[in-house]
Short mmCIF file of C-alpha atoms in Angstrom, two decimals:
data_model
loop_
_atom_site.label_atom_id
_atom_site.label_comp_id
_atom_site.label_asym_id
_atom_site.label_seq_id
_atom_site.Cartn_x
_atom_site.Cartn_y
_atom_site.Cartn_z
CA UNK A 282 41.95 -71.83 -60.17
CA UNK A 283 41.92 -75.51 -59.67
CA UNK A 284 42.03 -78.04 -62.67
CA UNK A 285 38.38 -78.18 -63.92
CA UNK A 286 36.94 -75.23 -61.84
CA UNK A 287 36.05 -73.60 -64.79
CA UNK A 288 33.35 -76.30 -65.54
CA UNK A 289 31.83 -76.33 -62.09
CA UNK A 290 28.10 -75.65 -61.96
CA UNK A 291 27.55 -73.21 -59.00
CA UNK A 292 24.20 -73.05 -57.33
CA UNK A 293 22.82 -70.48 -54.91
CA UNK A 294 21.33 -72.02 -51.64
CA UNK A 295 17.49 -71.16 -51.31
CA UNK A 296 18.26 -70.59 -47.54
CA UNK A 297 21.36 -68.87 -46.85
CA UNK A 298 22.33 -67.72 -50.32
CA UNK A 299 25.63 -69.16 -50.51
CA UNK A 300 27.05 -70.49 -53.44
CA UNK A 301 27.96 -73.97 -53.71
CA UNK A 302 29.36 -76.30 -56.53
CA UNK A 303 26.53 -78.41 -57.82
CA UNK A 304 27.16 -80.80 -60.76
CA UNK A 305 30.15 -82.18 -62.66
CA UNK A 306 31.21 -84.56 -59.92
CA UNK A 307 30.87 -82.26 -57.18
CA UNK A 308 27.46 -82.15 -55.29
CA UNK A 309 27.49 -79.59 -52.34
CA UNK A 310 23.91 -79.37 -51.77
CA UNK A 311 20.54 -81.19 -52.39
CA UNK A 312 17.41 -80.50 -54.40
CA UNK A 313 14.41 -80.97 -52.56
CA UNK A 314 11.67 -81.70 -54.85
CA UNK A 315 8.89 -81.51 -52.64
CA UNK A 316 9.64 -77.61 -52.36
CA UNK A 317 11.41 -77.18 -55.66
CA UNK A 318 14.49 -75.68 -54.19
CA UNK A 319 18.04 -76.32 -53.82
CA UNK A 320 19.88 -75.79 -50.64
CA UNK A 321 23.79 -76.09 -49.42
CA UNK A 322 24.73 -79.06 -47.63
CA UNK A 323 24.96 -76.83 -44.45
CA UNK A 324 21.38 -75.73 -44.81
CA UNK A 325 20.29 -79.26 -45.33
CA UNK A 326 22.02 -80.80 -42.37
CA UNK A 327 20.98 -77.92 -40.04
CA UNK A 328 17.53 -78.69 -40.66
CA UNK A 329 16.94 -82.39 -40.26
CA UNK A 330 14.09 -82.02 -38.03
CA UNK A 331 12.02 -79.41 -40.18
CA UNK A 332 12.59 -76.17 -41.33
CA UNK A 333 13.64 -73.79 -38.67
CA UNK A 334 11.09 -71.14 -37.86
CA UNK A 335 13.04 -68.18 -39.09
CA UNK A 336 13.04 -69.97 -42.62
CA UNK A 337 9.19 -70.87 -42.74
CA UNK A 338 8.05 -67.28 -44.20
CA UNK A 339 10.67 -67.89 -46.92
CA UNK A 340 9.36 -71.38 -47.59
CA UNK A 341 5.85 -70.77 -47.57
CA UNK A 342 6.02 -67.42 -49.85
CA UNK A 343 7.99 -69.62 -52.15
CA UNK A 344 5.43 -72.47 -52.24
CA UNK A 345 2.60 -70.13 -52.63
CA UNK A 346 4.21 -68.65 -55.47
CA UNK A 347 4.70 -71.81 -57.34
CA UNK A 348 1.54 -73.34 -56.42
CA UNK A 349 3.03 -76.03 -54.05
CA UNK A 350 0.69 -77.67 -51.47
CA UNK A 351 2.53 -77.23 -48.22
CA UNK A 352 2.80 -80.62 -46.12
CA UNK A 353 1.70 -81.54 -42.90
CA UNK A 354 3.88 -80.40 -40.08
CA UNK A 355 5.72 -82.52 -38.10
CA UNK A 356 5.70 -83.31 -34.26
CA UNK A 357 7.67 -80.03 -33.55
CA UNK A 358 5.13 -78.02 -35.51
CA UNK A 359 7.68 -77.24 -38.29
CA UNK A 360 7.39 -77.97 -42.21
CA UNK A 361 9.43 -81.22 -42.86
CA UNK A 362 12.55 -80.94 -44.54
CA UNK A 363 12.26 -83.66 -47.26
#
């Protein structure tokens, strides 16, 4: 274990479920306020052009459960990432 690892805050990615450091000077993910989710950097960067269709059902179900109004779809017909 590296020095300071015991102080790392870990998050689980909403999209892929991977665990990543998020806090204490290590931010390997992003919080997306619009959807009230936190995702790892890999999922964030991979969905730069909107949420991929295989993630849509999960995002829509989460938004409905939290009472979040979904944004208009982008030119590809996908939900925007940010």
